[in-house]
XYZ file of C-alpha atoms in Angstrom:
297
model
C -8.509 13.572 -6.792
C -10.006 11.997 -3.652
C -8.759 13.772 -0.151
C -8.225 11.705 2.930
C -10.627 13.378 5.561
C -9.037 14.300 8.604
C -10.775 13.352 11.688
C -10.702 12.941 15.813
C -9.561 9.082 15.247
C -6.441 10.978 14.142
C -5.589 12.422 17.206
C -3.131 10.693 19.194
C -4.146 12.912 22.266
C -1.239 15.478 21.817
C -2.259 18.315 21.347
C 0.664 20.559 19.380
C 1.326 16.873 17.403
C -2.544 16.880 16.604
C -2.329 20.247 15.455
C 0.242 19.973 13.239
C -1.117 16.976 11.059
C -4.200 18.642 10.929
C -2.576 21.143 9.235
C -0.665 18.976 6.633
C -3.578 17.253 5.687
C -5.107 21.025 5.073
C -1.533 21.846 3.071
C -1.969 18.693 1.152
C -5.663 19.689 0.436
C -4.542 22.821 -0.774
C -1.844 21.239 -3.138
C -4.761 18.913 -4.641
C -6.963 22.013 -5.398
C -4.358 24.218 -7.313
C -3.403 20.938 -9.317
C -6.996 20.952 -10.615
C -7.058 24.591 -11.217
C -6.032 25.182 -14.779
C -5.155 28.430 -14.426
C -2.627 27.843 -11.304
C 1.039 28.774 -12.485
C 4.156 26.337 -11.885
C 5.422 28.740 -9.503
C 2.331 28.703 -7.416
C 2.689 24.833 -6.980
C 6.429 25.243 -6.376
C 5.774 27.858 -3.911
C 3.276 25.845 -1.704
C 5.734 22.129 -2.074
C 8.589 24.174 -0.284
C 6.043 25.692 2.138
C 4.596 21.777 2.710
C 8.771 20.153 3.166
C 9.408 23.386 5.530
C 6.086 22.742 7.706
C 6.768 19.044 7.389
C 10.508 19.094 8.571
C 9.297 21.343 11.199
C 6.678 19.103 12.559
C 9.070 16.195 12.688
C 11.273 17.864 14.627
C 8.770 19.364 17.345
C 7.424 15.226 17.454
C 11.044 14.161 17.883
C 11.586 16.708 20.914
C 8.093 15.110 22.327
C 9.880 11.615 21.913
C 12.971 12.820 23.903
C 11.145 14.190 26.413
C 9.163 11.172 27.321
C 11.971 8.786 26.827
C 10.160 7.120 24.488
C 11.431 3.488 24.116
C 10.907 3.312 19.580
C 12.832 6.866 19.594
C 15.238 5.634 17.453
C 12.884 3.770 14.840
C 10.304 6.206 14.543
C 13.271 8.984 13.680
C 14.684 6.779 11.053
C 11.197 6.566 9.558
C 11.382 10.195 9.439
C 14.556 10.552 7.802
C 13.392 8.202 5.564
C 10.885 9.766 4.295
C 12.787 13.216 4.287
C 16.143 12.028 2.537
C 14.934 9.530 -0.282
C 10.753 9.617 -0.523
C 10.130 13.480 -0.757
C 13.782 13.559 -2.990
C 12.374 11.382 -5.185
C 8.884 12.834 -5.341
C 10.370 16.638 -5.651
C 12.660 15.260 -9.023
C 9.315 13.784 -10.279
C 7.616 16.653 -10.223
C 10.483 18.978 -11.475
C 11.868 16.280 -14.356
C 7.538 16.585 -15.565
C 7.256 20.237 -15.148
C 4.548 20.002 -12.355
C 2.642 18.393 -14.377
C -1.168 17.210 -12.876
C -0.136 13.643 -12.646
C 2.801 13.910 -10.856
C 1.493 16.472 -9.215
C -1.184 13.869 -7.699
C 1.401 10.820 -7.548
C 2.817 13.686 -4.797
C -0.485 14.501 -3.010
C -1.557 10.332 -2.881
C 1.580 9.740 -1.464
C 1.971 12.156 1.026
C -2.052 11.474 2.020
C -0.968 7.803 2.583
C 2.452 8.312 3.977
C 0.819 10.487 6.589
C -2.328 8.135 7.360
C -0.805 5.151 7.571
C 2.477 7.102 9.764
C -0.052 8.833 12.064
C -2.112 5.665 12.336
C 0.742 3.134 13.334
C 4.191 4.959 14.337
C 2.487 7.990 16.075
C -0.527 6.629 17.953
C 2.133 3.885 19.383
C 4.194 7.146 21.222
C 0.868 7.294 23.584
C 0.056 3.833 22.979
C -3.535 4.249 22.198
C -4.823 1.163 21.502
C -7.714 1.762 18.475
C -9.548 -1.540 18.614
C -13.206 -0.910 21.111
C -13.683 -3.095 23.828
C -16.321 -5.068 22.003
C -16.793 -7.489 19.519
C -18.001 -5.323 16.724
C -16.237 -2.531 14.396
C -18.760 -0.002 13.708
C -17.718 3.056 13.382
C -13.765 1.744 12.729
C -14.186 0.884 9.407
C -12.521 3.577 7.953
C -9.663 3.570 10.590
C -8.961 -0.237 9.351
C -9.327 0.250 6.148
C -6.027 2.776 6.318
C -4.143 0.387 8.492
C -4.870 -2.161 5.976
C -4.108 0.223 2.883
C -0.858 0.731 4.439
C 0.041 -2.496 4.861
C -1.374 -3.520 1.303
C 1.235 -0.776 0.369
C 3.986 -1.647 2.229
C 3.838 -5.601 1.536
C 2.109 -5.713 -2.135
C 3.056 -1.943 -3.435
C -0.601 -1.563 -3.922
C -3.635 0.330 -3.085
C -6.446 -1.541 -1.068
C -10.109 -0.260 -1.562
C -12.741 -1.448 0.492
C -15.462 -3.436 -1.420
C -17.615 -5.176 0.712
C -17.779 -4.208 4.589
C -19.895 -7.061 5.568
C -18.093 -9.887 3.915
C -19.684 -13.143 4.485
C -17.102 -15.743 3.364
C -18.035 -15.488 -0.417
C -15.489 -17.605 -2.478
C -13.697 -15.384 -4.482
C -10.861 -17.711 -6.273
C -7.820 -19.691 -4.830
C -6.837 -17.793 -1.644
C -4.285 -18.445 0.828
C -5.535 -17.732 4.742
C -3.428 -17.661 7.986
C -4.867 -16.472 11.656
C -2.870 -15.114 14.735
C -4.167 -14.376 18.223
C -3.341 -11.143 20.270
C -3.598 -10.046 24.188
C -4.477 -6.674 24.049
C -5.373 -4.751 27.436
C -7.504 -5.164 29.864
C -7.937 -9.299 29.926
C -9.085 -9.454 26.013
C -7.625 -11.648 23.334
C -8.034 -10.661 19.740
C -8.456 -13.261 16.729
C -6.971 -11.963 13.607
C -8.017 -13.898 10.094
C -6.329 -12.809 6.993
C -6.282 -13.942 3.652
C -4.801 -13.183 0.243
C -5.670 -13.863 -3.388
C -3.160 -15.700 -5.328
C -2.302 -12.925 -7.626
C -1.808 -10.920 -5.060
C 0.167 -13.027 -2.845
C 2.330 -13.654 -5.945
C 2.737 -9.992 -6.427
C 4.100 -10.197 -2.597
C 6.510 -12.659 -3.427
C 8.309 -11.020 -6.396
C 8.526 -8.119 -3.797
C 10.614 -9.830 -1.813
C 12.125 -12.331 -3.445
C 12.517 -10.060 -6.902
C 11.463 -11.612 -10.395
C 14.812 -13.047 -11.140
C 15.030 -15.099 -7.725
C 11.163 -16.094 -7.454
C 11.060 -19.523 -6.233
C 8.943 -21.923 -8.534
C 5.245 -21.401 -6.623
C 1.930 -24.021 -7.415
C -1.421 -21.797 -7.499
C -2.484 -24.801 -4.961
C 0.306 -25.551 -2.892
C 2.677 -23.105 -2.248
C 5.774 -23.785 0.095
C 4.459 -22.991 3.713
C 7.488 -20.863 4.348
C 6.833 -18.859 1.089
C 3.710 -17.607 2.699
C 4.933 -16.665 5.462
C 6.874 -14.650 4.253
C 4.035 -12.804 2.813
C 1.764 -13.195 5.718
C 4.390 -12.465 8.789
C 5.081 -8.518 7.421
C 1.171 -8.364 7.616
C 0.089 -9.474 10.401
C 3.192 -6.987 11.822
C 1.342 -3.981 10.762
C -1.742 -5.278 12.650
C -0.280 -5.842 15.624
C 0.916 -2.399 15.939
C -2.546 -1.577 14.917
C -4.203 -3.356 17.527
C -1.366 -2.489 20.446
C -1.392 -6.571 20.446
C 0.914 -9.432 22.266
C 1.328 -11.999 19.996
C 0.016 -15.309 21.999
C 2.579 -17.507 19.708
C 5.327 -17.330 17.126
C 4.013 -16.902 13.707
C 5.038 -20.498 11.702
C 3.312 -22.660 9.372
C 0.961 -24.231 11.559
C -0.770 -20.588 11.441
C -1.731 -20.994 7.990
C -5.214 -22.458 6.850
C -5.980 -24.359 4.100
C -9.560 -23.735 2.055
C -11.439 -25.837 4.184
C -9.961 -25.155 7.672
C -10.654 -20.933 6.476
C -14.882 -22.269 6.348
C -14.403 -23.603 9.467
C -13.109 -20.957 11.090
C -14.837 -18.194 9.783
C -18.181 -20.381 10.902
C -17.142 -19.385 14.479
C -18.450 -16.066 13.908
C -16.094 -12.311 13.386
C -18.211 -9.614 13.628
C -15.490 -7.743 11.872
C -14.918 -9.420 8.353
C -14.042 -6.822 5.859
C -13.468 -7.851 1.983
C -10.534 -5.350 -0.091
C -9.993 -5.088 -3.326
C -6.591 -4.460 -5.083
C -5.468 -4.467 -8.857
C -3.618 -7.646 -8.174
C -6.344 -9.458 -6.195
C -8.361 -10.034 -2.849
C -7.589 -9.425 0.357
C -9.900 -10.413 3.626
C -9.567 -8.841 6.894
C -11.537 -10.194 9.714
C -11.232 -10.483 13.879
C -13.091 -10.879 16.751
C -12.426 -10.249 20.331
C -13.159 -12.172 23.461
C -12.762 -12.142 27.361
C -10.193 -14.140 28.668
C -10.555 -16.488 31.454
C -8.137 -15.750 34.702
């Protein structure tokens, strides 16, 4: 079972907050090594969930007395997520594992989801408390790749209700079936705008769609010409989660006239991103690129 690695990108520069998801990711760890342990006991497992929801409950409520104390602005939202995750995720995770008798798959259905809960929370709702913007003040990524490629998991997550894996870090505008592209620019501090390109394999756009729209009320969709307003509705909850990634301004409203057609995607991607990263999902493609530039005053 892979582990998520903690590291200093994690820290959001507080130090008893930093501390404390440290430490889940070490309880979380822990839980993934007894699962693969065939001689670890039900009770064991049991024994270290409750010791994970106590720690975890705890921590949330030491982050929410942070919020308070700062006044912080997304208070309300970011305890909601919280609650969230306490009242129906973790419910619904704990009868899993109970209704299967701890068995090793559930038991790692738990430990991925936590891992990827907590990544993706730490990496969007917690660094925005300090608002740390994670994007370097240059036009290249190295050394972020692995801090995108969570934001983007998340989002793949959140939007398509799958995983993302990174397949090709130096994608170079290979064609890799019908795809469906859109781009949004960002001011982000001090006097840069950002350039985010996306784009989204038609299985997995359609994937997005019966998310939203559910199988039953899918409007009819052409593998060439989908309705402009279709995609956006596929494309506007993604580029969300990169704007909070980026600590971003959107520079215009999101509409129709964002999204690029086959040809328009070559030409733009000509124009150079030093960041273009290639994922991989079970549903399809998905292509991740920006750059960054000064802007004039």
């Amino acid at each position: 079972m892979k582990k998520v690695v903690w590291d200093d990108s994690f820290n959001i520069g507080v130090d008893i907050i930093d501390k404390a998801h440290a430490k889940l990711f070490r309880i979380i760890h822990k839980m993934i090594d007894l699962s693969e342990d065939a001689s670890t006991t039900r009770h064991t497992c049991k024994e270290l969930l409750k010791y994970l929801e106590a720690y975890s409950m705890a921590h949330f409520s030491e982050e929410e007395e942070y919020m308070r104390s700062i006044r912080y602005g997304e208070y309300a939202h970011h305890k909601q997520i919280h609650d969230h995750f306490r009242d129906e995720t973790l419910v619904s995770l704990k009868k899993e594992l109970e209704q299967s008798e701890y068995s090793p798959a559930a038991i790692q259905h738990l430990t991925d989801t936590m891992q990827n809960w907590l990544a993706g929370h730490i990496m969007k709702e917690d660094q925005a408390i300090v608002k740390k913007a994670v994007v370097k003040k240059n036009w290249h990524c190295s050394g972020q790749t692995d801090l995108i490629s969570r934001a983007v998991n998340h989002a793949m997550q959140d939007v398509f209700h799958t995983e993302a894996r990174l397949v090709n870090p130096d994608y170079r505008g290979r064609n890799f079936g019908n795809g469906f592209y859109c781009q949004q620019c960002y001011d982000i501090p001090d006097g840069l705008r950002l350039r985010l390109l996306l784009g989204v394999e038609a299985p997995l756009l359609h994937r997005g769609l019966e998310k939203i729209y559910g199988k039953q009320k899918l409007p009819p969709l052409s593998d060439t010409h989908p309705a402009g307003e279709d995609l956006l509705q596929v494309f506007v909850p993604l580029f969300a989660h990169m704007e909070h990634f980026f600590q971003g301004q959107a520079v215009h409203t999101l509409d129709t006239d964002s999204l690029l057609d086959t040809d328009s995607f070559r030409t733009a991607f000509m124009k150079g991103y030093p960041c273009s990263l290639l994922f991989g999902s079970k549903s399809g493609y998905f292509i991740f690129c920006y750059r960054i530039w000064h802007v004039s005053k």
